[in-house]
Amino acid sequence: MDTIEQVAVHDAADRQWATGVHVGALLAAFFTHWFAGVAGALVALGVWALVRDRHPFAAEHAKEALNFNITMFLGACAAILIGIVLVGATVVTLGIGALVTIPAGLLLLAVLGAGALMWLVCSILAAIAAWEGKPYRYPFSLRLVK
């Protein structure tokens, strides 16, 4: 038996706010040099505070964007700590540790690049879903704000 996905009908303002929160969070992060998701989280928090009582659909999207950008912030903090440990290990071992830390650092850079690409793609997919009036769940996102 086939199932048909039913999408709730949302007014234009609701969909515009929902789309804008994803695009705004992405642009804020981009123009602050992807500074760990802080700018994107602030945009999402601001939109959520503005629309939570009037536009429930947009408020849900704002919470999703907020959770995702907080998750990206925590991931960036972890990457910074790992980078500091790698540099410290190289210094403490008088450069001999570079045999291990250089490949680990390159792997860390590759993971950061993949994370940035995921951030871009998921934000665009979320904006498209919001514009179409559909809910969206970011993958790999901690649900800290409910």
Short mmCIF file of C-alpha atoms in Angstrom, two decimals:
data_model
loop_
_atom_site.label_atom_id
_atom_site.label_comp_id
_atom_site.label_asym_id
_atom_site.label_seq_id
_atom_site.Cartn_x
_atom_site.Cartn_y
_atom_site.Cartn_z
CA MET A 1 0.00 0.00 0.00
CA ASP A 2 1.46 3.34 -1.02
CA THR A 3 1.66 6.14 1.50
CA ILE A 4 1.38 9.75 0.50
CA GLU A 5 3.37 12.30 2.47
CA GLN A 6 1.02 14.98 3.68
CA VAL A 7 2.48 18.41 4.19
CA ALA A 8 0.71 20.90 6.40
CA VAL A 9 -0.29 24.12 4.70
CA HIS A 10 1.62 27.09 6.06
CA ASP A 11 1.11 30.73 5.19
CA ALA A 12 3.69 32.60 3.15
CA ALA A 13 5.08 34.54 6.12
CA ASP A 14 5.63 31.33 8.07
CA ARG A 15 7.51 29.72 5.19
CA GLN A 16 9.55 32.88 4.54
CA TRP A 17 10.67 33.11 8.18
CA ALA A 18 11.51 29.40 8.18
CA THR A 19 13.53 29.69 4.98
CA GLY A 20 15.19 32.89 6.13
CA VAL A 21 16.44 31.39 9.37
CA HIS A 22 18.42 28.69 7.55
CA VAL A 23 19.79 31.07 4.94
CA GLY A 24 20.52 33.75 7.55
CA ALA A 25 22.34 31.34 9.85
CA LEU A 26 24.42 30.05 6.94
CA LEU A 27 25.29 33.55 5.72
CA ALA A 28 26.14 34.74 9.24
CA ALA A 29 28.49 31.80 9.68
CA PHE A 30 30.02 32.34 6.24
CA PHE A 31 30.65 36.06 6.71
CA THR A 32 32.26 35.46 10.09
CA HIS A 33 34.69 32.99 8.52
CA TRP A 34 32.66 30.01 9.73
CA PHE A 35 33.55 30.98 13.29
CA ALA A 36 32.38 27.78 14.91
CA GLY A 37 28.66 28.30 14.40
CA VAL A 38 28.32 31.12 16.94
CA ALA A 39 27.01 33.68 14.45
CA GLY A 40 24.59 31.20 12.90
CA ALA A 41 23.32 30.18 16.33
CA LEU A 42 22.76 33.83 17.25
CA VAL A 43 20.75 34.42 14.07
CA ALA A 44 18.65 31.31 14.70
CA LEU A 45 18.11 32.29 18.34
CA GLY A 46 17.05 35.79 17.31
CA VAL A 47 14.58 34.53 14.73
CA TRP A 48 13.20 31.97 17.17
CA ALA A 49 12.67 34.70 19.80
CA LEU A 50 10.86 36.87 17.23
CA VAL A 51 8.52 34.27 15.74
CA ARG A 52 7.95 31.62 18.41
CA ASP A 53 4.49 32.88 19.34
CA ARG A 54 3.21 33.88 15.88
CA HIS A 55 4.71 31.36 13.48
CA PRO A 56 5.00 27.83 14.93
CA PHE A 57 6.37 26.33 11.71
CA ALA A 58 9.13 28.93 11.51
CA ALA A 59 9.84 28.51 15.22
CA GLU A 60 10.45 24.78 14.70
CA HIS A 61 12.84 25.50 11.85
CA ALA A 62 14.61 28.13 13.95
CA LYS A 63 15.11 25.60 16.76
CA GLU A 64 16.51 23.12 14.25
CA ALA A 65 18.94 25.72 12.89
CA LEU A 66 19.90 26.72 16.44
CA ASN A 67 20.58 23.12 17.46
CA PHE A 68 22.60 22.47 14.31
CA ASN A 69 24.74 25.58 14.73
CA ILE A 70 25.36 24.79 18.40
CA THR A 71 26.43 21.30 17.32
CA MET A 72 28.82 22.83 14.77
CA PHE A 73 30.19 25.11 17.50
CA LEU A 74 30.87 22.16 19.79
CA GLY A 75 32.51 20.28 16.92
CA ALA A 76 34.74 23.24 16.13
CA CYS A 77 35.75 23.50 19.79
CA ALA A 78 36.69 19.82 19.76
CA ALA A 79 38.70 20.31 16.54
CA ILE A 80 40.56 23.27 18.06
CA LEU A 81 41.43 21.23 21.14
CA ILE A 82 42.63 18.32 19.02
CA GLY A 83 44.74 20.73 16.94
CA ILE A 84 46.31 22.20 20.08
CA VAL A 85 47.11 18.71 21.37
CA LEU A 86 48.70 17.78 18.03
CA VAL A 87 50.88 20.89 17.98
CA GLY A 88 51.76 20.37 21.64
CA ALA A 89 52.74 16.76 20.99
CA THR A 90 55.02 17.86 18.18
CA VAL A 91 56.70 20.49 20.36
CA VAL A 92 57.06 18.27 23.43
CA THR A 93 58.69 15.50 21.40
CA LEU A 94 61.07 18.01 19.78
CA GLY A 95 59.58 17.32 16.36
CA ILE A 96 59.81 13.54 16.43
CA GLY A 97 56.07 13.33 17.12
CA ALA A 98 55.47 15.01 13.76
CA LEU A 99 55.61 11.54 12.22
CA VAL A 100 52.24 10.94 13.86
CA THR A 101 50.85 14.45 14.26
CA ILE A 102 51.22 15.57 10.64
CA PRO A 103 49.05 12.74 9.25
CA ALA A 104 46.61 13.24 12.13
CA GLY A 105 46.52 16.98 11.40
CA LEU A 106 45.84 16.32 7.72
CA LEU A 107 43.02 13.97 8.69
CA LEU A 108 41.64 16.65 11.01
CA LEU A 109 41.69 19.18 8.15
CA ALA A 110 39.87 16.70 5.88
CA VAL A 111 37.21 16.14 8.55
CA LEU A 112 36.81 19.90 9.00
CA GLY A 113 36.42 20.32 5.23
CA ALA A 114 33.78 17.59 5.14
CA GLY A 115 32.00 19.26 8.05
CA ALA A 116 31.97 22.62 6.28
CA LEU A 117 30.57 21.00 3.13
CA MET A 118 27.91 19.20 5.19
CA TRP A 119 27.04 22.51 6.85
CA LEU A 120 26.53 24.15 3.47
CA VAL A 121 24.55 21.31 1.89
CA CYS A 122 22.33 20.67 4.92
CA SER A 123 21.53 24.37 5.33
CA ILE A 124 20.51 24.62 1.68
CA LEU A 125 18.38 21.46 1.95
CA ALA A 126 16.75 22.84 5.12
CA ALA A 127 15.96 26.14 3.40
CA ILE A 128 14.41 24.32 0.44
CA ALA A 129 12.30 22.14 2.74
CA ALA A 130 11.15 25.21 4.67
CA TRP A 131 10.19 27.01 1.46
CA GLU A 132 8.14 24.00 0.42
CA GLY A 133 6.40 23.95 3.82
CA LYS A 134 8.03 20.70 4.96
CA PRO A 135 9.74 19.95 8.27
CA TYR A 136 13.50 19.30 8.24
CA ARG A 137 15.84 17.53 10.65
CA TYR A 138 19.54 18.21 10.36
CA PRO A 139 21.60 15.00 10.48
CA PHE A 140 24.23 14.66 13.22
CA SER A 141 22.60 17.47 15.20
CA LEU A 142 22.31 17.42 18.97
CA ARG A 143 18.80 18.31 20.14
CA LEU A 144 19.78 20.68 22.94
CA VAL A 145 16.96 23.20 22.52
CA LYS A 146 13.55 21.56 22.53
#
